Tab-separated table of C-alpha atoms in Angstrom:
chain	number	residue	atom	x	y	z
W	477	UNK	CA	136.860	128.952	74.327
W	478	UNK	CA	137.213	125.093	75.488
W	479	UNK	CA	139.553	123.022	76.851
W	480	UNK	CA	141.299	119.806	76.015
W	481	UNK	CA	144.172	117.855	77.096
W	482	UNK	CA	147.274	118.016	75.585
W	483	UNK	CA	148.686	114.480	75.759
W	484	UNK	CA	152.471	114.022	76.850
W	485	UNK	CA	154.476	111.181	78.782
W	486	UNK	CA	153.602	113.161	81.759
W	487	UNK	CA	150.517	113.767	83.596
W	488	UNK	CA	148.053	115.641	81.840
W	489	UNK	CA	148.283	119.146	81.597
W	490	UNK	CA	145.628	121.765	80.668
W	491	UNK	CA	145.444	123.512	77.127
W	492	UNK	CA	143.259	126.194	75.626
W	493	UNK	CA	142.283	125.950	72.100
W	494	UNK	CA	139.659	127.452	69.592
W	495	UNK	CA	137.361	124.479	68.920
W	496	UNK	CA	136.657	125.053	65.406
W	497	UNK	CA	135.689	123.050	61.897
W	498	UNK	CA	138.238	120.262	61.681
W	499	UNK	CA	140.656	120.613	58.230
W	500	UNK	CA	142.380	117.793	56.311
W	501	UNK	CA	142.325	114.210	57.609
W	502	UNK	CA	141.575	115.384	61.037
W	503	UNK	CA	138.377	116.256	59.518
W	504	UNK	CA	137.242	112.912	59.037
W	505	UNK	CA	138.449	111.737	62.453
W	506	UNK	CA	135.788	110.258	64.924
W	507	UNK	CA	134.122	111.888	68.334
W	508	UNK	CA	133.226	109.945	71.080
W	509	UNK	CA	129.913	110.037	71.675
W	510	UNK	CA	126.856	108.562	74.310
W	511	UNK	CA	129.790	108.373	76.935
W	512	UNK	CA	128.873	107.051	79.639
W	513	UNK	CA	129.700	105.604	83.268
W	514	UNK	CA	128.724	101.526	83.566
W	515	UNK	CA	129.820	100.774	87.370
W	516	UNK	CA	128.622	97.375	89.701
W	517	UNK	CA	130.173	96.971	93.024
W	518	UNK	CA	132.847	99.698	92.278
W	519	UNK	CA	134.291	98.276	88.875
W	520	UNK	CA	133.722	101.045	86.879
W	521	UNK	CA	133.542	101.159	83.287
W	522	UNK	CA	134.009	104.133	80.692
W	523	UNK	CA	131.317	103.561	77.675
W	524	UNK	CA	131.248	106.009	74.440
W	525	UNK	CA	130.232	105.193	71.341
W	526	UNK	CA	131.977	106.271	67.464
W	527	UNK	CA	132.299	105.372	64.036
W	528	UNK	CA	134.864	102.873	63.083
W	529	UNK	CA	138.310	104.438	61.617
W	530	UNK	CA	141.403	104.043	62.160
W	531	UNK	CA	141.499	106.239	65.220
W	532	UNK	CA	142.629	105.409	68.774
W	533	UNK	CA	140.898	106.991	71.952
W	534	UNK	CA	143.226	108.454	74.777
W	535	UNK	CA	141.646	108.770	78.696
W	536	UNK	CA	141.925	111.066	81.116
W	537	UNK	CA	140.404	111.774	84.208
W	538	UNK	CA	140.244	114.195	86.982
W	539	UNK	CA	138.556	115.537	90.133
W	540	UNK	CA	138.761	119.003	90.025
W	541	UNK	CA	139.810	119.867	86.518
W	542	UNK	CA	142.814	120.570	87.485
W	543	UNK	CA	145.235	117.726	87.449
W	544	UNK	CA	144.614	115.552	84.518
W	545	UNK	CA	145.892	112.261	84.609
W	546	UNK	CA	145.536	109.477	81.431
W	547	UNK	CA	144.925	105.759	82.359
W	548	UNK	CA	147.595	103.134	82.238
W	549	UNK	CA	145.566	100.976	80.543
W	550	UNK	CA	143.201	103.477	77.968
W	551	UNK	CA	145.939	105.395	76.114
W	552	UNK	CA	145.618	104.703	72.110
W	553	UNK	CA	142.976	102.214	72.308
W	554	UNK	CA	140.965	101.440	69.662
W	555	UNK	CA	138.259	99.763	71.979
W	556	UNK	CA	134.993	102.666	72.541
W	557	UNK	CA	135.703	101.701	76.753
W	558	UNK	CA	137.958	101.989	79.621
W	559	UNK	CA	137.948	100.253	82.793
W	560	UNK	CA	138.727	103.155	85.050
W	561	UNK	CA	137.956	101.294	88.973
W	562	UNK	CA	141.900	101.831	90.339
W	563	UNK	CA	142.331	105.127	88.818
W	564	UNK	CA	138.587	106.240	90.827
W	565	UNK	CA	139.848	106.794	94.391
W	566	UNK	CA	139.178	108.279	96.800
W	567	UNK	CA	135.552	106.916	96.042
W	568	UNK	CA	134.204	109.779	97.429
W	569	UNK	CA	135.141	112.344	95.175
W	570	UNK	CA	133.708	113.263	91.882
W	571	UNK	CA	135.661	112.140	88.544
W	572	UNK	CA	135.277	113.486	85.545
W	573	UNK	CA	136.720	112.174	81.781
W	574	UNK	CA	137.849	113.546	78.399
W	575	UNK	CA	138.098	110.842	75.534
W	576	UNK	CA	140.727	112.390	73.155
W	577	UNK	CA	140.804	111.189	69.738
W	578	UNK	CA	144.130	110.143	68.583
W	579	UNK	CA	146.022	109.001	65.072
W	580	UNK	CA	146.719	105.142	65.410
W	581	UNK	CA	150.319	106.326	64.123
W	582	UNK	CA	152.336	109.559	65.131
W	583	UNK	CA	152.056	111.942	62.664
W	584	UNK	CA	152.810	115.879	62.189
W	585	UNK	CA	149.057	116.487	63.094
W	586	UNK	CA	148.410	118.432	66.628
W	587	UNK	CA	146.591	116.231	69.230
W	588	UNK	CA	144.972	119.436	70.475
W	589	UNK	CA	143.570	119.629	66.637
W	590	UNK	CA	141.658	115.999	67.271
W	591	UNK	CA	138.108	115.829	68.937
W	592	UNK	CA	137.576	114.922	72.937
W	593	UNK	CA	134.513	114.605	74.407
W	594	UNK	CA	133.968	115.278	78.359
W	595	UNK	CA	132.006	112.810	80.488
W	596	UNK	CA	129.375	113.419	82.713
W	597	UNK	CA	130.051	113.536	86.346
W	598	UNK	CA	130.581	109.932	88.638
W	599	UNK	CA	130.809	109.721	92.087
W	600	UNK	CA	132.071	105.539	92.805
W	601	UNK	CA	130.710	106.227	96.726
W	602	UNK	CA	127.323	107.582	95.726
W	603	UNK	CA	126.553	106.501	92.384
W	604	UNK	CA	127.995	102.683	91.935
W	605	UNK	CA	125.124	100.088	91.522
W	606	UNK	CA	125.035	97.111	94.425
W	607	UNK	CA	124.281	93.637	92.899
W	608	UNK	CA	121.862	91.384	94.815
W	609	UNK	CA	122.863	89.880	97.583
W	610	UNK	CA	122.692	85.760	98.418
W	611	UNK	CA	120.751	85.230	102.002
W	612	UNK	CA	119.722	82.459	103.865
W	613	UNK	CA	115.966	82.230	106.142
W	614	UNK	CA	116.047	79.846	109.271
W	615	UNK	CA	112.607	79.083	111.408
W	616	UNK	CA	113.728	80.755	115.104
W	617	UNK	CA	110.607	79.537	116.362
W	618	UNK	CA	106.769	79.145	115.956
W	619	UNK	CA	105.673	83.037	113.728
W	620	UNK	CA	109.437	84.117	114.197
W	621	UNK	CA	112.706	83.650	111.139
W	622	UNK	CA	116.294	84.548	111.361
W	623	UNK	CA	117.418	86.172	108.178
W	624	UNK	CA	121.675	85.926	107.506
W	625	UNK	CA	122.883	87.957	104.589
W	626	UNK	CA	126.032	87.925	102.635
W	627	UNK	CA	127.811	90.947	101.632
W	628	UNK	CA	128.432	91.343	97.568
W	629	UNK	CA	132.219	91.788	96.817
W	630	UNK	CA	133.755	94.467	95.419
W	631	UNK	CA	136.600	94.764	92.761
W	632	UNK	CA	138.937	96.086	95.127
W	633	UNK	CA	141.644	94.177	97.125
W	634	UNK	CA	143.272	94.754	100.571
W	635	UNK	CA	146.137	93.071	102.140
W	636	UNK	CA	145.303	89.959	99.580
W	637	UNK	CA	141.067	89.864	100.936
W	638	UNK	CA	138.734	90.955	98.263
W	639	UNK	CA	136.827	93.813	100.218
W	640	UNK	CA	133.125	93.246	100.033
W	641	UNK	CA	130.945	96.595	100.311
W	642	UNK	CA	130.207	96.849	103.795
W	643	UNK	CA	134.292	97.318	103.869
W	644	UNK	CA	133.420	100.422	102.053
W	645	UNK	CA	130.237	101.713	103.559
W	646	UNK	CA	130.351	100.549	106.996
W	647	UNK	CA	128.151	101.891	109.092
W	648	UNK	CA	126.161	103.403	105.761
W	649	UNK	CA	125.223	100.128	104.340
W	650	UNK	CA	121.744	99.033	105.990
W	651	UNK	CA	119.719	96.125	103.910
W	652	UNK	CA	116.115	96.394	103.563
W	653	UNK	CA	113.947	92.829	103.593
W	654	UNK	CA	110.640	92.395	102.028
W	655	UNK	CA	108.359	89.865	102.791
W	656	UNK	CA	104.937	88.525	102.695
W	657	UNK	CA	102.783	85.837	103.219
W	658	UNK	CA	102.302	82.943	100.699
W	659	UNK	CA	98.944	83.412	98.814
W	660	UNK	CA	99.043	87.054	99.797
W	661	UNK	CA	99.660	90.000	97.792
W	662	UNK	CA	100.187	92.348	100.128
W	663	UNK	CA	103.874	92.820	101.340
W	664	UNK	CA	106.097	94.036	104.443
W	665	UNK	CA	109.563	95.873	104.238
W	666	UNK	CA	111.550	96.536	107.174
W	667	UNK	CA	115.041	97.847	107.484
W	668	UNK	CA	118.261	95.851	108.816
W	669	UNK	CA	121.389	97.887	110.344
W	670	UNK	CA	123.378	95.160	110.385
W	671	UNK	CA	124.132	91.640	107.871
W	672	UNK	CA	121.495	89.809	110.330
W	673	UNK	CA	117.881	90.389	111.856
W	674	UNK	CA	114.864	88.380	113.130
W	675	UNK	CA	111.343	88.679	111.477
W	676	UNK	CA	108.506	88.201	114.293
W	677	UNK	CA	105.104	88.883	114.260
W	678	UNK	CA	104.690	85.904	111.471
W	679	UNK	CA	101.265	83.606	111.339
W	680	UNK	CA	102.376	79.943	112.738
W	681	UNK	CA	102.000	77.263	110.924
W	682	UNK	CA	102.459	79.262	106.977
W	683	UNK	CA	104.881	79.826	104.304
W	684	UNK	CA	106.472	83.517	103.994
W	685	UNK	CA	108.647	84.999	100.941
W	686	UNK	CA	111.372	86.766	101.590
W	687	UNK	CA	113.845	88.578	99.378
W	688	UNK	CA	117.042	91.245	100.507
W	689	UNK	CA	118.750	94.367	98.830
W	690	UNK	CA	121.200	96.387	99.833
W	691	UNK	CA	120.034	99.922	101.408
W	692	UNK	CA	122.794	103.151	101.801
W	693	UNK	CA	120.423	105.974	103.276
W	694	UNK	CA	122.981	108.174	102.714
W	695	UNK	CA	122.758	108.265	99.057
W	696	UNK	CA	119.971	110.508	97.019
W	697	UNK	CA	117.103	108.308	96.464
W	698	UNK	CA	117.937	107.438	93.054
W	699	UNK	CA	120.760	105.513	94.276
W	700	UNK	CA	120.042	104.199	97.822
W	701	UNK	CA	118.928	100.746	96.982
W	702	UNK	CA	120.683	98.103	95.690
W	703	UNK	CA	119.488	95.200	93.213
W	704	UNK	CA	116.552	93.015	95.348
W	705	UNK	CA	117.812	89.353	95.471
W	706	UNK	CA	116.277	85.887	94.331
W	707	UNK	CA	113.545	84.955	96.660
W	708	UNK	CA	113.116	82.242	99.142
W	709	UNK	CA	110.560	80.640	100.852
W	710	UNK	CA	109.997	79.247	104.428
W	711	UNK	CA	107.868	75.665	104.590
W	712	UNK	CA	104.272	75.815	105.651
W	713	UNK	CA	102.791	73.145	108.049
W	714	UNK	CA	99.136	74.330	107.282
W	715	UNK	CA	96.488	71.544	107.448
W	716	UNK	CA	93.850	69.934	105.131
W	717	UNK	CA	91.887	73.154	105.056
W	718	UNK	CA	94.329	75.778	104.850
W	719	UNK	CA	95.894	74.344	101.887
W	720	UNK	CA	92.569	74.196	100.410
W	721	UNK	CA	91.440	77.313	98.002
W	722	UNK	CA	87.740	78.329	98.642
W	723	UNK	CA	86.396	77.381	95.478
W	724	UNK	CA	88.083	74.035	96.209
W	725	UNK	CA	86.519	74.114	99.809
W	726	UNK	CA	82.950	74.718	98.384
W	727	UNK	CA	83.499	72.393	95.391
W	728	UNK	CA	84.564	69.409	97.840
W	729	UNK	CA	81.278	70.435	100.650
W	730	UNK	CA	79.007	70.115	97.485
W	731	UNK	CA	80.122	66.638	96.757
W	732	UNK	CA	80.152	65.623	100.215
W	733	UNK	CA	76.713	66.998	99.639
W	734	UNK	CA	75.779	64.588	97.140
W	735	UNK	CA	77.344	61.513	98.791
W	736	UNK	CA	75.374	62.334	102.119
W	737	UNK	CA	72.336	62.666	99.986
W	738	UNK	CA	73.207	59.459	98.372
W	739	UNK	CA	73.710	57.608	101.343
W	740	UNK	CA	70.458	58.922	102.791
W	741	UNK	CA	68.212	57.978	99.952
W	742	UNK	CA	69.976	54.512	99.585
W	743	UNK	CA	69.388	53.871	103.616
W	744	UNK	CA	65.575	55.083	103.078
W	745	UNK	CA	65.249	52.525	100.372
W	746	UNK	CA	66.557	49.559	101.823
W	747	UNK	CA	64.465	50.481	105.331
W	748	UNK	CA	61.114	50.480	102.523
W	749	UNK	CA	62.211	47.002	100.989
W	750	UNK	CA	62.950	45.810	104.452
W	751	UNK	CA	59.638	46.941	105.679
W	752	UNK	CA	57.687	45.092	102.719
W	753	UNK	CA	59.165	42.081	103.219
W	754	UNK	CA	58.536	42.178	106.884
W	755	UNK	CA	55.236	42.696	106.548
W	756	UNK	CA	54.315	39.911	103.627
W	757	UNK	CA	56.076	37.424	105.959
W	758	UNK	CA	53.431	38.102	108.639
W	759	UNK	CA	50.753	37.894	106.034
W	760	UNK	CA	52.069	34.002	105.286
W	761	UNK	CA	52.208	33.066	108.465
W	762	UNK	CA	48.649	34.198	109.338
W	763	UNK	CA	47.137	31.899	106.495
């Protein structure tokens, strides 16, 4: 025995039905299929997949498969997605969706008779993917940076502000920061509670990277981090040496090498000639 919903002008209400071959032209009519939930910063998409007809696709959703209601916006659509990110509140809860198949024209066929297909499970609060966030990385002092981070908005309004996502986790949203030294490999992370932090412990005088993404603890571990942001740089004020690689260090000591050598044997030569002439001056003047 399944279930499917049995689409009125009303909210949707619950009907049993033996899901069995399809007869007629309702045989040839399309399932939805690969559904799936596409959400970024709470907008939430709807995804399925089916083979082109002349179809439409009715959506309903619900929390406790109880109380089915059908989006505004997805009833008879012949796109294979629904934008469901008003309809998915509380965020906190756990939606489900059925994509009924539908005639593109009223006809004496039952609705209940069409396919549906039931999406997975989606949680907005726990499962939405956070987009990178834009930062900025000031120089406090000498081994020590200030790092400022911006929140990512959300699709949701409020008293005409766009609500950004730490107006939805609050106290949950944390960002983590990794960093690490230019010309190193080896890298840091530390965890912010709040949208700004200081970095100490830094060697004076060199260049760190630095990049940001959102961290909700609170989450399961698939979903606690967000997207890690474009990275940026502090200036370095390292001399000569320090910008030098060692095979360029060794490489410029060998030809200073060679010049010294140089020099030395040039100096001994002219002291020789010197010498010479010196002496077959004395010579004339003896005579």
């Amino acid at each position: 025995m399944f279930t499917s919903l049995w689409f009125t002008s009303a909210p949707f209400q619950k009907r049993d039905f033996i899901y069995g071959p399809l007869t007629g032209k309702n045989g040839d009519a399309p399932k939805a299929e690969n559904v799936r939930w596409l959400s970024l910063d709470f907008k939430t998409l709807l995804l399925w997949t089916a083979t082109p007809s002349n179809y439409t696709f009715t959506v309903g959703y619900s929390w406790d498969d109880s109380d089915w209601m059908r989006s505004p916006n997805c009833i008879q659509i012949a796109e294979t997605e629904c934008d469901l990110s008003k309809e998915l509140e509380p965020l906190r809860r756990t939606f489900i969706a059925d994509i009924q198949t539908e005639p593109d024209k009223m006809t004496h066929y039952e609705v209940e008779d069409l396919p549906h297909t039931y999406s997975p499970p989606f949680n907005p609060y726990g499962q939405s993917e956070i987009s990178a966030a834009n930062f900025t990385v000031e120089m406090v002092e000498e081994g020590k940076v200030s790092v400022t981070i911006q929140d990512p908005l959300t699709s949701f309004h409020k008293y005409g502000k766009q609500l950004s996502i730490r107006d939805i986790f609050k106290s949950d949203l944390q960002y983590k920061i990794s960093y690490y030294k230019s010309g190193n490999t080896g890298k840091r992370d530390i965890i912010f509670a709040s949208n700004r932090g200081e970095v100490s412990g830094l060697d004076g005088g060199h260049s760190y990277c630095f990049m940001v993404a959102a961290f909700i603890p609170s989450r399961d571990k698939a979903y606690q981090q967000g997207a890690w942001s474009i990275q940026q740089c502090t200036p370095g004020h390292k001399n000569a040496f320090q910008d030098l690689s060692l095979g360029a260090l060794v490489g410029g000591l060998f030809i200073l090498a060679i010049v010294l050598v140089v020099i030395v044997a040039v100096t001994v030569v002219c002291c020789r000639r010197r010498a010479r002439s010196s002496r077959t001056y004395q010579s004339s003047s003896v005579v």
